[in-house]
Amino acid sequence: LRGGIRRVVVGHKPSGDCAAVLSASHTGVEIVSADTCYADPRAADRRGASVSHVLLRGGSLEEMQTELFGTLATGARHRALLPVLRRPSPAPWRSLLQCLAAAAGGRREEEPDPLVGRRLPDGRWVKARVLPAEGQAEARYLCCSGSGRRVEHSYLGAGECRRLMGEV
């Protein structure tokens, strides 16, 4: 942190069928590991349907956010925008322009996902925000825990994740 490092993105460490995130809320540094070479051991290429993207977006280092999106080995799509790590104090004109754009039906700033990359009290990690499938009302969260090469997956709603974290 003293050197100004706020984010580390790495590969060459298999993370399953989507990136693994350690939220900056734990250490002050956001860590993203994105290597899907063992996403689906049943597939001939060991990736199967899995596609994982890590996009760093923003106009400057102070405004940059990590966006994670892609397809899980199951074919389900996932997407999450992580929080800005260091936000400068907003210029007054910027807030005014955002208000005007919102009033005119313009694009609003997207809210970052507060859950991806966080650890639940039972030891599971919130790994991905899975987009609603046809007929589903809301997104679910892929949660993982494991030891060695054995990984257990479960899906929880946002409310259940927040309840487990004591935030409700």
PDB file of C-alpha atoms in Angstrom, residues 8-84:
ATOM      1  CA  VAL A   8      -2.874  -7.169  -8.761  1.00  0.00           C
ATOM      2  CA  VAL A   9      -4.129  -9.254 -11.710  1.00  0.00           C
ATOM      3  CA  VAL A  10      -2.457 -12.611 -12.316  1.00  0.00           C
ATOM      4  CA  GLY A  11      -2.770 -15.764 -14.400  1.00  0.00           C
ATOM      5  CA  HIS A  12      -0.966 -19.120 -14.359  1.00  0.00           C
ATOM      6  CA  LYS A  13      -2.829 -20.144 -11.194  1.00  0.00           C
ATOM      7  CA  PRO A  14      -5.947 -22.120 -12.147  1.00  0.00           C
ATOM      8  CA  SER A  15      -9.071 -20.506 -10.705  1.00  0.00           C
ATOM      9  CA  GLY A  16     -11.851 -22.708 -12.091  1.00  0.00           C
ATOM     10  CA  ASP A  17     -14.396 -21.489 -14.626  1.00  0.00           C
ATOM     11  CA  CYS A  18     -14.173 -17.777 -13.746  1.00  0.00           C
ATOM     12  CA  ALA A  19     -11.744 -15.393 -12.132  1.00  0.00           C
ATOM     13  CA  ALA A  20     -11.141 -15.669  -8.395  1.00  0.00           C
ATOM     14  CA  VAL A  21     -11.191 -12.354  -6.540  1.00  0.00           C
ATOM     15  CA  LEU A  22      -9.951 -11.233  -3.158  1.00  0.00           C
ATOM     16  CA  SER A  23     -11.801  -8.001  -2.444  1.00  0.00           C
ATOM     17  CA  ALA A  24      -9.754  -4.977  -1.411  1.00  0.00           C
ATOM     18  CA  SER A  25     -11.994  -4.828   1.661  1.00  0.00           C
ATOM     19  CA  HIS A  26      -9.823  -7.621   3.169  1.00  0.00           C
ATOM     20  CA  THR A  27      -6.301  -6.227   2.679  1.00  0.00           C
ATOM     21  CA  GLY A  28      -6.550  -2.893   0.863  1.00  0.00           C
ATOM     22  CA  VAL A  29      -5.346  -4.557  -2.353  1.00  0.00           C
ATOM     23  CA  GLU A  30      -7.708  -6.144  -4.892  1.00  0.00           C
ATOM     24  CA  ILE A  31      -6.336  -9.450  -6.204  1.00  0.00           C
ATOM     25  CA  VAL A  32      -7.744 -11.088  -9.342  1.00  0.00           C
ATOM     26  CA  SER A  33      -6.557 -14.503 -10.509  1.00  0.00           C
ATOM     27  CA  ALA A  34      -7.872 -15.443 -13.943  1.00  0.00           C
ATOM     28  CA  ASP A  35      -6.734 -18.774 -15.359  1.00  0.00           C
ATOM     29  CA  THR A  36      -9.444 -21.099 -16.674  1.00  0.00           C
ATOM     30  CA  CYS A  37      -7.144 -23.882 -17.938  1.00  0.00           C
ATOM     31  CA  TYR A  38      -8.902 -26.396 -15.622  1.00  0.00           C
ATOM     32  CA  ALA A  39     -12.428 -24.946 -15.807  1.00  0.00           C
ATOM     33  CA  ASP A  40     -14.109 -28.177 -16.905  1.00  0.00           C
ATOM     34  CA  PRO A  41     -12.072 -31.376 -16.460  1.00  0.00           C
ATOM     35  CA  ARG A  42     -14.704 -33.341 -18.449  1.00  0.00           C
ATOM     36  CA  ALA A  43     -14.100 -31.265 -21.605  1.00  0.00           C
ATOM     37  CA  ALA A  44     -11.417 -32.297 -24.100  1.00  0.00           C
ATOM     38  CA  ASP A  45      -9.722 -28.885 -23.839  1.00  0.00           C
ATOM     39  CA  ARG A  46     -10.336 -28.712 -20.028  1.00  0.00           C
ATOM     40  CA  ARG A  47     -12.115 -25.368 -20.496  1.00  0.00           C
ATOM     41  CA  GLY A  48     -15.395 -26.440 -22.087  1.00  0.00           C
ATOM     42  CA  ALA A  49     -17.909 -23.580 -22.364  1.00  0.00           C
ATOM     43  CA  SER A  50     -15.950 -21.455 -19.889  1.00  0.00           C
ATOM     44  CA  VAL A  51     -14.838 -17.988 -21.005  1.00  0.00           C
ATOM     45  CA  SER A  52     -13.568 -15.449 -18.505  1.00  0.00           C
ATOM     46  CA  HIS A  53     -12.819 -11.773 -19.164  1.00  0.00           C
ATOM     47  CA  VAL A  54     -11.101  -9.277 -16.883  1.00  0.00           C
ATOM     48  CA  LEU A  55     -11.493  -5.689 -18.044  1.00  0.00           C
ATOM     49  CA  LEU A  56      -9.904  -2.728 -16.300  1.00  0.00           C
ATOM     50  CA  ARG A  57     -12.011   0.283 -17.204  1.00  0.00           C
ATOM     51  CA  GLY A  58     -11.899   3.962 -16.344  1.00  0.00           C
ATOM     52  CA  GLY A  59     -10.432   7.252 -17.477  1.00  0.00           C
ATOM     53  CA  SER A  60      -7.540   7.258 -15.007  1.00  0.00           C
ATOM     54  CA  LEU A  61      -5.899   5.114 -12.347  1.00  0.00           C
ATOM     55  CA  GLU A  62      -7.961   6.895  -9.689  1.00  0.00           C
ATOM     56  CA  GLU A  63     -11.251   6.026 -11.434  1.00  0.00           C
ATOM     57  CA  MET A  64     -10.385   2.550 -12.715  1.00  0.00           C
ATOM     58  CA  GLN A  65     -12.603  -0.426 -11.889  1.00  0.00           C
ATOM     59  CA  THR A  66     -12.328  -4.127 -12.568  1.00  0.00           C
ATOM     60  CA  GLU A  67     -15.138  -5.648 -14.599  1.00  0.00           C
ATOM     61  CA  LEU A  68     -15.438  -9.437 -14.652  1.00  0.00           C
ATOM     62  CA  PHE A  69     -17.681 -11.174 -17.172  1.00  0.00           C
ATOM     63  CA  GLY A  70     -18.008 -14.337 -19.196  1.00  0.00           C
ATOM     64  CA  THR A  71     -19.549 -17.794 -19.283  1.00  0.00           C
ATOM     65  CA  LEU A  72     -19.226 -20.497 -16.643  1.00  0.00           C
ATOM     66  CA  ALA A  73     -18.572 -24.136 -17.559  1.00  0.00           C
ATOM     67  CA  THR A  74     -22.317 -24.733 -17.066  1.00  0.00           C
ATOM     68  CA  GLY A  75     -23.110 -22.200 -19.809  1.00  0.00           C
ATOM     69  CA  ALA A  76     -24.472 -19.639 -17.316  1.00  0.00           C
ATOM     70  CA  ARG A  77     -23.315 -16.049 -17.870  1.00  0.00           C
ATOM     71  CA  HIS A  78     -21.698 -14.000 -15.116  1.00  0.00           C
ATOM     72  CA  ARG A  79     -20.849 -10.336 -14.692  1.00  0.00           C
ATOM     73  CA  ALA A  80     -19.713  -8.064 -11.860  1.00  0.00           C
ATOM     74  CA  LEU A  81     -18.233  -4.594 -11.614  1.00  0.00           C
ATOM     75  CA  LEU A  82     -15.925  -4.249  -8.614  1.00  0.00           C
ATOM     76  CA  PRO A  83     -15.648  -1.036  -6.569  1.00  0.00           C
ATOM     77  CA  VAL A  84     -13.310   1.807  -7.516  1.00  0.00           C
TER      78      VAL A  84
END
